Structure formats: structure tokens, C-alpha cells
Amino acid sequence: MASEHVSESTTDDALVASVLKDADGATVVEQQYASSQTRYHRVAVPVDGYVAAVSAAKDAGFDMFVDLYAVDHFAQAPRFEVGVNLVSMSANHRIIISTRVPYDDPTVPTVTGLFIGANFYEREAYDLFGIDFPGHPDLTRILLPDEWDGYPLRKDASVGAIPVQFKEGSVDL
Amino acid sequence: MSDTTDTASEPTADMDTVPGHEPEAPSVADARREAHDIWVSGTEERFPFSTATNEGAQEMLPEADDPGAAMQAGIAVDDDYTSEPTVEPEERQIINMGPQHPSTHGVLRLHLEIEGETIRRVKPIIGYLHTGMEKTAETLTYAQGATNVTRMDYLAPFHNELAFSLTVEQLLGLEVPERASAIRVLMTELNRVSSHLLWAATQGMDIGALSMMIYGWRERETCLDFFEKTTGLRMNHNYIRVGGVAADLPDGWEDDVASLIATITVGIDEYEELLNDNPIFIDRTMGVGVMTPEECKQYGVTGPMARASGLNWDLRKTNPYCGIEQYEFDVPTGLHGDVFDRYIVRMEEMRQSLRIVQQVMDTMPSGDYRSEDRKVTPPPRKRIDESMEALIHHFKLFTEGFRVPEGAAYQSVEGPRGELGCYLVSKGGARPWRMHWRAPSFAAVQALPVMMTDSLLADVVASLASADPVLGDVDR
Amino acid sequence: MAGISSEPGFLMTTLEKGVNWARTNSMWPASFGLACCAIEMMGTGAAHNDLARFGMEIFRASPRQADLMIVAGRVSQKMAPVLRHVYDQMAEPKWVLSMGACASTGGMFNNYALVQGVDQVVPVDMYVPGCPPGPQSLMHGILSLQKMIMDGEIRNSTGVF
């Protein structure tokens, strides 16, 4: 059952270490889910080693693509974070490999060559954060209209709330 | 096919080590397949999908250039459209489907490039329901957050709330009482049933079984009645909150749940009676919209769709949350990854969910329904009348909210459509710095071209309905 | 049959009343489901609440055959032109019912992505509150709209009979 995998955290550590053996400057954080005994790893790598780390993870058995996200850290440099969420079904373990890029060059190499499913997710990150993914087959806006100006989920973009006008009731009844 | 039964009896080779339940239902399906002499994929070598696109999304394997690959696996009947395309590309036409279309389950738009009746290329266009929830979440406190996320996947509101609450609890390091966890499991499993009932209704409606739609809705109302009694709302409940649930279960909830289980169990049997022997339903679903396990992994397709393809992967088993590991249930898996297997898997999942609900009902622990941590939980109503401090505390909690330590966390639950994950970044404030959702429907919509390419135009709605996308989940 | 005359009788009304009566009782909605409210709208049409009692069971897929557009759900900036396009395709007389908080005012999502009220795009005849409105609320809204049509309070978007 699943519990066989759960207790073997040392195996998971070895697995994550094997993913990162060629990645320089990687930092690893181990976290535990709430209401659960299971753990997962969050790994931060420099942008140069990002695709290599994802590729190594895929070779190490993390062959299920789950998610790709972007974060705007605004006041911190480098400003943007992009992360890939991968799952190894055989080892029953999750790894989140993230990288940071600066504001003046928000360029992250695409992982669509490794996981086709990253296509829409990278388009979403491009649409909402303006992060460029060189090598992506079709990097266009996905959620917003094509003619949209700006990147709404950046921290310096406003929420776009329109103040509610409390008008008098209509009198021409 | 002579080897159909052989394949059915042996375990799938690339499956995870978690022993899965072998439901009776797929074997029924196999008998049907043989009886109707349908060539079914999954029993043969799987051919890669041949596509004429350069968009990247639709090319699967390097062998796609192989001319034999045009003989695509997974097409039900041996017809012209499985052979080599003889029509010149310029004779193809592009038709638009949606965003206002009755079968697209909301506001999905598809560009279909067709060659006669055969679809050669599909491009899903989404964003017509983009609500900016991830941005709005940054303006709401953690206590208000559940109100926002429950409107995302509006057919599985409890799962959204649960994923959000668990992620915040992970950052807080908060333990919830046993009763709260049990209520969470009860509500999410009932929610899975109601969501699958609605799927059955719309799947039936989309391929012409209109009575299925009426029946599915009829049984779903019994679930909604219980939700309304417990939470006050039929949908968008805001019931599961950080630290527990909003209110205890109402008096006499055992009777309600018991009658609900009895009604729906009979209902599911009736649906299977209606559809399993229905030749039109079988012809329109078997061998249609096939996805292989490898494609599911590549596209991040999870949940019933991945299980129908043979991946034995259920987060309730592999990554149990809220104490769901103490309940006994099986994970049904399919063999062929077609629309019919998704139907079988979802029907069986409903039964298993009701099994869990029955066990939760029998073993419901007593105690608090929300955490005693006063940092997160408002004081009880009675205390506010007695104590000034409690009133101030209540006021501060609902105006400023509670602060969450700096960090980032990911937590996912097994939603009715697959892995529903929440990625939260906190900078130590009372509001999330960033909330990202891993939406199962988003991955399913992305994988639509895989299911639809080189199939017939009429199969588009069958494939689409079997993916069960909720556009509120896709566009957020 | 004692109290009923077998002689052929006749019925008197004005043409306007007759037309209003006919329009009221065969109001076909265009299925314009957008979000959560669409589920409740479909639930209203299903067996439990049975909208067919009021002559509205046929949700038309084609706007050309529909009289009433029920805007069920939040309208995004990307969807607004499509919504207007569908509305323009509907034949007169036509009415619009804005279902739910999001369609009426933008609801709780006051942000960049949503149109803050569908009345910025199309003229609305009836607002139904709720998030989402239950089937009873929707039916109340529809019946109120029917009453207004029956009484001749609203005719169509151009104001011409």
C-alpha cells in the first residue's frame, strides 16, 4: 500500500539528491503536507541549470507533469519565480523545481521539450506575468484577450477594481 | 479480439505498485466489446497519434512521422478515416465550435480542422470565463479566501475549500480535530458523488441519452438538499475553512445521509441498467477519445481520466489527507482509456465514495468541529456576549485576519476531476502573496486534441463530455 | 356537462392582449450558461423544479430561435463581445434576464477580468439576486418577467409593438 512509500523518507532524499547531483547552487526544502504523513521536496535551482534539473528529474522517474506556476516576488531580486511540479508514480514522491529570473530579463527556457503538458501552463505564465519562454511552440495569450495590454498578476498591476457607485434610484417610472 | 480477456485478467505492466481494485464493471465492458465486435485499443500495441500540427501540443511521440501511425489506435470502427489521408491539406476546412455552444460545458471554444467528417486538428481556446480569482485572492484575508476559491470549480466547491484550507494549515502547522477531518471527508465524498452525477447527466445529454440527464439531476438534488441543510447553500458553500469547518452537522444528519446513500445506490444501478446495455451508448463511447497512460502523464491528466487509462493513481491512496486512509475503499481502474471506461470508472467511484460516506457515518468521532487554536478560530458566539476580550478578538480576526508565517506550500486533494492543487506563497501577512491553482480541468482541456484528433466530428462532444471540464476551473 | 353550453361561443380580447399572452407563455430561453449559475439554471429546467410548467422547457441552442437570454454567470472581458453578438442575433421581441450577483454587478470579483454588470453590454429587463440564485429565485424572476410582459409593461428592446 501507499504507506510502504511514505515511511521511506531516506529513499526519497536519495532520489532527490540523484536529481540534483549535476545542479550547482541548488537549495532543497523538505516539507510535509497538512493532515498527512507524506513529504515532498521543493528545490530551487539557478536558471542555467533549470532545464537540466527538470530533465534529470524526468530521468529519475518524475515522469508525471503536474503543474507549472509563476510568482512575482516584487521587492526581492530576482523578481520572478517559475516552478515545475513533478510526480514520480513509482516512488510516490513529488518534487517542485523552481528557478528565479530578474525583472529586466524575465526569460526562462521552456520545458515543453520534456513535457508537452507544460504548453498551456507556460502560456498562462506568459499571459499573466509576462515571462518569456524561448523555444515554446506557441507563446500567445491564453486566458486574456489577444489585444490585452499588460500583465495583470504582476504585483505592480492594479487589481482593476471599479469603485461601486451608489446612485439614486431611477425616477422616470 | 481474441486477446481481450487475456489482457483483462493480467495486471497492467506499467502500473504503480499500489494494488488497485479490479472492479467487475470493466469485465462487463469487455464482454460488450466482444459481443459488438469492436476493435478496441489498449488490447493491441498502441500507435502514436498522427497529427498535422506544428503547435507542439499535439505531437506525442517521435514515431509520429511513421506512416503506419496514421492508422490510429482507438477508433471504434474500421472506416475510411483511419486510413492515410488522401485529401489535400488545402481542402480542409476550419469550423468554430463555441464559446456559446450547448455541448461545451460552459464557454470553451474549439477550432476544428476537418477533412470531410474527420477531425485532423483541434485547438482549444480558453479564457472566456477568466475571473481573476488568483488576483482577487491577494486582496482577501485567509478567512475570506475560502469564499473566493469555492466559486472556482463550481461543481466541487468542497474540494476547492479543502485544498485551500489544507494549504494554509500546512503553512500554519495547524492540526485540525478528528471530527473536523471526518466531516471534511464526508462532505467531499458526497461532493464527488454529486459532481459525478452531474457528469453522468451531461455525458448522457451530450450523446443523446436525454433521460440520463433527468435522472442524474434528480439524484443530485438529494445531495444538494443535504448540503443546503448543513451549510445553508446549495452551491458555493464556504463551509470548510482554515482550522476546521464552519458549523457542526445538523441534528439528524445520520438519517439524511442514510436515505441519501440508499437513494443514490439504487440510482446508480438504474443508470447502469439504462446505459450498459444500450447499443447506441456503447457505439458512441467505446473506443472513442482514447488516451494512453503515457499521454496522461505527459499532459498531467489525472483523476478518473488517468484511472480509465489504467494508471492506478489516486491521491486519497497515495497521499492520504484528513485521515482518509482509515476508511476502506477501492480505486477502480480501466484498461482502454476510452469514453466508456471513463463512464465505468466514474460509476464505480460513486459507489466507493458512498462506501466511504457510510464508514464515516458509522465512525464519526465526537469532539470539536474546528480547531481550538484561538489564533485562527473566532471565539464561540456565547463568549462574545460575556467577554469584552472575546469581542475584540472576534473583531480583530474578521477585520485584520490572522497572519501566516512566511513560506510557500503546495497541497493537493483528489477532486472529482483529478488532482486539485493549491500553491500558496505567504510573506508573513494576513493575505496570500500569491495563490496559484493546479486545476485538473486545465490539463484535461489541454489534452482534448489528443483525444479528438483523427476521430469523427460527432465524437467531439462525447470526448469532451468524458473529460468533464469545468470552465470555471480551467479559466479561474 | 350540465353547466356547459354546447353552443359555439366566442371570446373577446384585444389583439395586444392576445399577443402578450402568446409571448408570455412560450418564452424560449437561449442557453447562455457561463458559470455556477448555469448549473442552477439547468437544475431549474430538470425534473425537480420543472421549468416546463411555464412553457420554457426548450432551451434553444441557437439564439435565432430564442426569446429570452438568461445570462447565467460572470461575464469576462473576453466573453462580453460574444455575449453582445449572441444578443444581436436574437430575433425581436427579446428579453434579457441577468442571473446572479456576478452577472448583475460583478459580484465579489471586482477586478480586471470581469465586466461589472452585464447591463453595460446588453439591456437587462430583470435582475435575479443570489450567488447562485436557487431554482426558486430564478423561477420567481422569470414569472415576474412574464407578468410584466403580460401586463404590457415591457415589450421589446426597441419599444415598438
Short mmCIF file of N, CA, C and O in Angstrom, two decimals, chain B residues 47-126:
data_model
loop_
_atom_site.label_atom_id
_atom_site.label_comp_id
_atom_site.label_asym_id
_atom_site.label_seq_id
_atom_site.Cartn_x
_atom_site.Cartn_y
_atom_site.Cartn_z
N PHE B 47 -0.57 2.78 -31.01
CA PHE B 47 0.11 3.58 -32.02
C PHE B 47 0.14 5.03 -31.57
O PHE B 47 -0.79 5.51 -30.96
N PRO B 48 1.20 5.73 -31.89
CA PRO B 48 1.21 7.16 -31.57
C PRO B 48 0.21 7.90 -32.45
O PRO B 48 -0.24 7.40 -33.48
N PHE B 49 -0.11 9.07 -32.04
CA PHE B 49 -1.11 9.85 -32.74
C PHE B 49 -0.46 10.65 -33.85
O PHE B 49 0.52 11.34 -33.65
N SER B 50 -1.03 10.54 -35.00
CA SER B 50 -0.52 11.29 -36.13
C SER B 50 -1.28 12.60 -36.23
O SER B 50 -2.50 12.61 -36.30
N THR B 51 -0.56 13.68 -36.22
CA THR B 51 -1.24 14.96 -36.34
C THR B 51 -0.55 15.80 -37.38
O THR B 51 0.62 15.59 -37.70
N ALA B 52 -1.28 16.76 -37.89
CA ALA B 52 -0.75 17.60 -38.93
C ALA B 52 -0.39 18.97 -38.37
O ALA B 52 -0.33 19.94 -39.08
N THR B 53 -0.17 19.05 -37.10
CA THR B 53 0.02 20.37 -36.50
C THR B 53 1.48 20.64 -36.26
O THR B 53 2.33 19.76 -36.23
N ASN B 54 1.78 21.92 -36.12
CA ASN B 54 3.12 22.29 -35.71
C ASN B 54 3.08 23.05 -34.40
O ASN B 54 3.97 23.79 -34.06
N GLU B 55 2.01 22.91 -33.67
CA GLU B 55 1.87 23.68 -32.44
C GLU B 55 2.54 23.00 -31.25
O GLU B 55 2.51 23.53 -30.17
N GLY B 56 3.08 21.83 -31.47
CA GLY B 56 3.79 21.19 -30.39
C GLY B 56 2.88 20.41 -29.47
O GLY B 56 3.19 19.29 -29.11
N ALA B 57 1.75 20.99 -29.15
CA ALA B 57 0.90 20.37 -28.14
C ALA B 57 0.37 19.04 -28.59
O ALA B 57 0.05 18.19 -27.77
N GLN B 58 0.25 18.85 -29.88
CA GLN B 58 -0.45 17.67 -30.34
C GLN B 58 0.48 16.58 -30.84
O GLN B 58 0.03 15.53 -31.26
N GLU B 59 1.76 16.83 -30.83
CA GLU B 59 2.68 15.78 -31.24
C GLU B 59 3.09 15.00 -30.01
O GLU B 59 3.50 15.56 -29.01
N MET B 60 2.97 13.72 -30.09
CA MET B 60 3.14 12.94 -28.88
C MET B 60 4.49 12.26 -28.82
O MET B 60 5.29 12.49 -27.95
N LEU B 61 4.79 11.44 -29.76
CA LEU B 61 5.97 10.60 -29.69
C LEU B 61 6.79 10.78 -30.96
O LEU B 61 6.29 11.20 -31.99
N PRO B 62 8.07 10.47 -30.87
CA PRO B 62 8.91 10.67 -32.06
C PRO B 62 8.47 9.83 -33.25
O PRO B 62 8.70 10.21 -34.40
N GLU B 63 7.79 8.72 -33.02
CA GLU B 63 7.37 7.87 -34.14
C GLU B 63 6.20 8.45 -34.91
O GLU B 63 5.64 7.80 -35.78
N ALA B 64 5.80 9.68 -34.55
CA ALA B 64 4.62 10.24 -35.18
C ALA B 64 4.78 10.37 -36.69
O ALA B 64 3.79 10.48 -37.42
N ASP B 65 6.03 10.40 -37.18
CA ASP B 65 6.24 10.51 -38.62
C ASP B 65 6.00 9.19 -39.34
O ASP B 65 5.89 9.15 -40.56
N ASP B 66 5.94 8.14 -38.60
CA ASP B 66 5.73 6.82 -39.19
C ASP B 66 4.41 6.78 -39.93
O ASP B 66 3.35 7.12 -39.37
N PRO B 67 4.42 6.40 -41.23
CA PRO B 67 3.14 6.40 -41.95
C PRO B 67 2.11 5.47 -41.34
O PRO B 67 0.92 5.76 -41.37
N GLY B 68 2.56 4.40 -40.73
CA GLY B 68 1.61 3.50 -40.10
C GLY B 68 0.89 4.11 -38.92
O GLY B 68 -0.17 3.64 -38.50
N ALA B 69 1.48 5.19 -38.42
CA ALA B 69 0.87 5.81 -37.25
C ALA B 69 -0.47 6.44 -37.58
O ALA B 69 -1.27 6.69 -36.70
N ALA B 70 -0.67 6.71 -38.87
CA ALA B 70 -1.95 7.28 -39.26
C ALA B 70 -3.08 6.31 -38.98
O ALA B 70 -4.23 6.70 -38.82
N MET B 71 -2.72 5.03 -38.96
CA MET B 71 -3.72 4.05 -38.55
C MET B 71 -3.87 4.17 -37.06
O MET B 71 -3.30 3.41 -36.29
N GLN B 72 -4.62 5.11 -36.66
CA GLN B 72 -4.61 5.47 -35.25
C GLN B 72 -5.32 4.42 -34.42
O GLN B 72 -6.40 3.95 -34.77
N ALA B 73 -4.70 4.10 -33.32
CA ALA B 73 -5.35 3.18 -32.39
C ALA B 73 -6.51 3.87 -31.72
O ALA B 73 -6.52 5.07 -31.54
N GLY B 74 -7.48 3.11 -31.36
CA GLY B 74 -8.53 3.65 -30.53
C GLY B 74 -9.74 4.11 -31.27
O GLY B 74 -10.65 4.68 -30.69
N ILE B 75 -9.81 3.91 -32.56
CA ILE B 75 -11.01 4.27 -33.29
C ILE B 75 -11.89 3.03 -33.36
O ILE B 75 -11.44 1.93 -33.65
N ALA B 76 -13.16 3.22 -33.12
CA ALA B 76 -14.00 2.07 -32.87
C ALA B 76 -14.22 1.22 -34.11
O ALA B 76 -14.02 0.01 -34.09
N VAL B 77 -14.61 1.84 -35.19
CA VAL B 77 -14.96 1.05 -36.35
C VAL B 77 -13.94 1.23 -37.45
O VAL B 77 -13.34 2.28 -37.60
N ASP B 78 -13.73 0.20 -38.19
CA ASP B 78 -12.78 0.23 -39.28
C ASP B 78 -13.40 0.99 -40.44
O ASP B 78 -14.22 0.46 -41.18
N ASP B 79 -13.03 2.22 -40.56
CA ASP B 79 -13.69 3.06 -41.56
C ASP B 79 -12.62 3.82 -42.33
O ASP B 79 -11.43 3.72 -42.07
N ASP B 80 -13.06 4.62 -43.27
CA ASP B 80 -12.13 5.33 -44.13
C ASP B 80 -11.19 6.24 -43.35
O ASP B 80 -10.04 6.41 -43.69
N TYR B 81 -11.71 6.81 -42.30
CA TYR B 81 -10.94 7.87 -41.66
C TYR B 81 -9.76 7.38 -40.87
O TYR B 81 -8.98 8.17 -40.37
N THR B 82 -9.61 6.07 -40.74
CA THR B 82 -8.41 5.58 -40.07
C THR B 82 -7.27 5.38 -41.06
O THR B 82 -6.15 5.13 -40.67
N SER B 83 -7.57 5.49 -42.33
CA SER B 83 -6.53 5.24 -43.32
C SER B 83 -5.76 6.52 -43.60
O SER B 83 -6.02 7.57 -43.05
N GLU B 84 -4.78 6.40 -44.49
CA GLU B 84 -3.94 7.53 -44.85
C GLU B 84 -4.80 8.68 -45.37
O GLU B 84 -5.70 8.47 -46.17
N PRO B 85 -4.51 9.89 -44.96
CA PRO B 85 -5.29 11.00 -45.52
C PRO B 85 -4.98 11.17 -47.00
O PRO B 85 -3.82 11.23 -47.41
N THR B 86 -6.02 11.19 -47.81
CA THR B 86 -5.84 11.36 -49.25
C THR B 86 -6.23 12.76 -49.70
O THR B 86 -5.98 13.14 -50.83
N VAL B 87 -6.84 13.49 -48.81
CA VAL B 87 -7.30 14.82 -49.19
C VAL B 87 -6.15 15.80 -49.03
O VAL B 87 -5.36 15.71 -48.10
N GLU B 88 -6.05 16.73 -49.97
CA GLU B 88 -5.02 17.74 -49.88
C GLU B 88 -5.29 18.65 -48.69
O GLU B 88 -6.45 18.92 -48.36
N PRO B 89 -4.22 19.12 -48.05
CA PRO B 89 -4.44 19.98 -46.88
C PRO B 89 -5.31 21.19 -47.18
O PRO B 89 -6.05 21.65 -46.33
N GLU B 90 -5.20 21.72 -48.42
CA GLU B 90 -5.97 22.94 -48.67
C GLU B 90 -7.47 22.65 -48.79
O GLU B 90 -8.27 23.56 -48.73
N GLU B 91 -7.83 21.39 -48.88
CA GLU B 91 -9.25 21.07 -48.93
C GLU B 91 -9.85 20.91 -47.54
O GLU B 91 -11.02 20.66 -47.40
N ARG B 92 -9.02 21.05 -46.55
CA ARG B 92 -9.55 21.01 -45.20
C ARG B 92 -10.27 22.31 -44.89
O ARG B 92 -9.94 23.36 -45.42
N GLN B 93 -11.22 22.22 -43.98
CA GLN B 93 -11.87 23.45 -43.55
C GLN B 93 -11.84 23.53 -42.03
O GLN B 93 -11.81 22.52 -41.34
N ILE B 94 -11.85 24.77 -41.60
CA ILE B 94 -11.81 25.01 -40.16
C ILE B 94 -13.19 25.46 -39.72
O ILE B 94 -13.77 26.38 -40.31
N ILE B 95 -13.75 24.79 -38.75
CA ILE B 95 -15.01 25.23 -38.19
C ILE B 95 -14.81 25.60 -36.73
O ILE B 95 -13.93 25.07 -36.06
N ASN B 96 -15.63 26.52 -36.32
CA ASN B 96 -15.53 27.04 -34.97
C ASN B 96 -16.65 26.44 -34.12
O ASN B 96 -17.78 26.35 -34.57
N MET B 97 -16.30 26.06 -32.93
CA MET B 97 -17.29 25.48 -32.03
C MET B 97 -17.18 26.23 -30.71
O MET B 97 -16.16 26.22 -30.05
N GLY B 98 -18.23 26.90 -30.36
CA GLY B 98 -18.23 27.67 -29.13
C GLY B 98 -17.84 29.12 -29.37
O GLY B 98 -17.69 29.50 -30.53
N PRO B 99 -17.68 29.96 -28.36
CA PRO B 99 -17.80 29.61 -26.94
C PRO B 99 -19.25 29.44 -26.46
O PRO B 99 -19.45 28.92 -25.38
N GLN B 100 -20.19 29.90 -27.27
CA GLN B 100 -21.57 29.67 -26.85
C GLN B 100 -22.08 28.45 -27.59
O GLN B 100 -22.53 28.52 -28.72
N HIS B 101 -21.96 27.32 -26.95
CA HIS B 101 -22.37 26.08 -27.59
C HIS B 101 -22.93 25.17 -26.51
O HIS B 101 -22.36 25.08 -25.42
N PRO B 102 -24.02 24.52 -26.77
CA PRO B 102 -24.65 23.74 -25.70
C PRO B 102 -23.80 22.59 -25.18
O PRO B 102 -23.98 22.16 -24.05
N SER B 103 -22.90 22.07 -25.97
CA SER B 103 -22.18 20.87 -25.55
C SER B 103 -20.82 21.16 -24.97
O SER B 103 -20.11 20.25 -24.62
N THR B 104 -20.43 22.38 -24.90
CA THR B 104 -19.06 22.63 -24.48
C THR B 104 -18.95 22.82 -22.98
O THR B 104 -17.92 23.27 -22.50
N HIS B 105 -19.98 22.51 -22.24
CA HIS B 105 -19.89 22.53 -20.77
C HIS B 105 -19.44 23.88 -20.27
O HIS B 105 -18.57 23.98 -19.42
N GLY B 106 -20.00 24.92 -20.82
CA GLY B 106 -19.56 26.23 -20.43
C GLY B 106 -19.05 26.97 -21.66
O GLY B 106 -19.57 26.77 -22.75
N VAL B 107 -18.03 27.75 -21.47
CA VAL B 107 -17.64 28.66 -22.54
C VAL B 107 -16.30 28.26 -23.14
O VAL B 107 -15.41 29.07 -23.30
N LEU B 108 -16.17 27.02 -23.47
CA LEU B 108 -14.98 26.54 -24.17
C LEU B 108 -15.17 26.75 -25.66
O LEU B 108 -16.28 26.64 -26.18
N ARG B 109 -14.09 27.09 -26.32
CA ARG B 109 -14.15 27.27 -27.77
C ARG B 109 -13.14 26.34 -28.41
O ARG B 109 -12.01 26.22 -27.94
N LEU B 110 -13.56 25.68 -29.48
CA LEU B 110 -12.68 24.76 -30.18
C LEU B 110 -12.58 25.17 -31.64
O LEU B 110 -13.60 25.46 -32.28
N HIS B 111 -11.37 25.21 -32.13
CA HIS B 111 -11.15 25.31 -33.57
C HIS B 111 -10.94 23.89 -34.08
O HIS B 111 -10.01 23.21 -33.64
N LEU B 112 -11.80 23.47 -34.98
CA LEU B 112 -11.67 22.11 -35.51
C LEU B 112 -11.29 22.21 -36.99
O LEU B 112 -11.98 22.86 -37.77
N GLU B 113 -10.20 21.57 -37.33
CA GLU B 113 -9.81 21.50 -38.74
C GLU B 113 -10.28 20.15 -39.26
O GLU B 113 -9.79 19.10 -38.82
N ILE B 114 -11.25 20.16 -40.14
CA ILE B 114 -11.86 18.90 -40.53
C ILE B 114 -11.60 18.60 -42.00
O ILE B 114 -11.40 19.48 -42.83
N GLU B 115 -11.62 17.31 -42.27
CA GLU B 115 -11.40 16.80 -43.61
C GLU B 115 -12.59 15.87 -43.85
O GLU B 115 -12.60 14.74 -43.38
N GLY B 116 -13.62 16.41 -44.48
CA GLY B 116 -14.86 15.66 -44.53
C GLY B 116 -15.45 15.61 -43.13
O GLY B 116 -15.69 16.63 -42.52
N GLU B 117 -15.64 14.39 -42.63
CA GLU B 117 -16.18 14.24 -41.29
C GLU B 117 -15.08 14.00 -40.25
O GLU B 117 -15.36 13.86 -39.07
N THR B 118 -13.84 13.92 -40.72
CA THR B 118 -12.75 13.54 -39.84
C THR B 118 -12.03 14.78 -39.33
O THR B 118 -11.73 15.68 -40.10
N ILE B 119 -11.74 14.77 -38.06
CA ILE B 119 -11.03 15.89 -37.45
C ILE B 119 -9.54 15.63 -37.56
O ILE B 119 -9.06 14.57 -37.16
N ARG B 120 -8.83 16.58 -38.13
CA ARG B 120 -7.38 16.42 -38.26
C ARG B 120 -6.63 17.28 -37.27
O ARG B 120 -5.47 17.01 -36.98
N ARG B 121 -7.24 18.31 -36.78
CA ARG B 121 -6.52 19.19 -35.86
C ARG B 121 -7.53 19.87 -34.96
O ARG B 121 -8.61 20.26 -35.41
N VAL B 122 -7.19 20.01 -33.72
CA VAL B 122 -8.06 20.68 -32.74
C VAL B 122 -7.24 21.70 -31.99
O VAL B 122 -6.10 21.45 -31.65
N LYS B 123 -7.83 22.86 -31.80
CA LYS B 123 -7.17 23.85 -30.95
C LYS B 123 -8.17 24.37 -29.94
O LYS B 123 -9.12 25.06 -30.31
N PRO B 124 -8.00 24.02 -28.68
CA PRO B 124 -8.89 24.59 -27.66
C PRO B 124 -8.50 26.05 -27.37
O PRO B 124 -7.32 26.37 -27.24
N ILE B 125 -9.50 26.89 -27.28
CA ILE B 125 -9.28 28.30 -26.94
C ILE B 125 -10.04 28.56 -25.66
O ILE B 125 -11.26 28.37 -25.61
N ILE B 126 -9.33 28.98 -24.62
CA ILE B 126 -9.97 29.14 -23.32
C ILE B 126 -9.81 30.60 -22.88
O ILE B 126 -9.26 31.42 -23.59
#
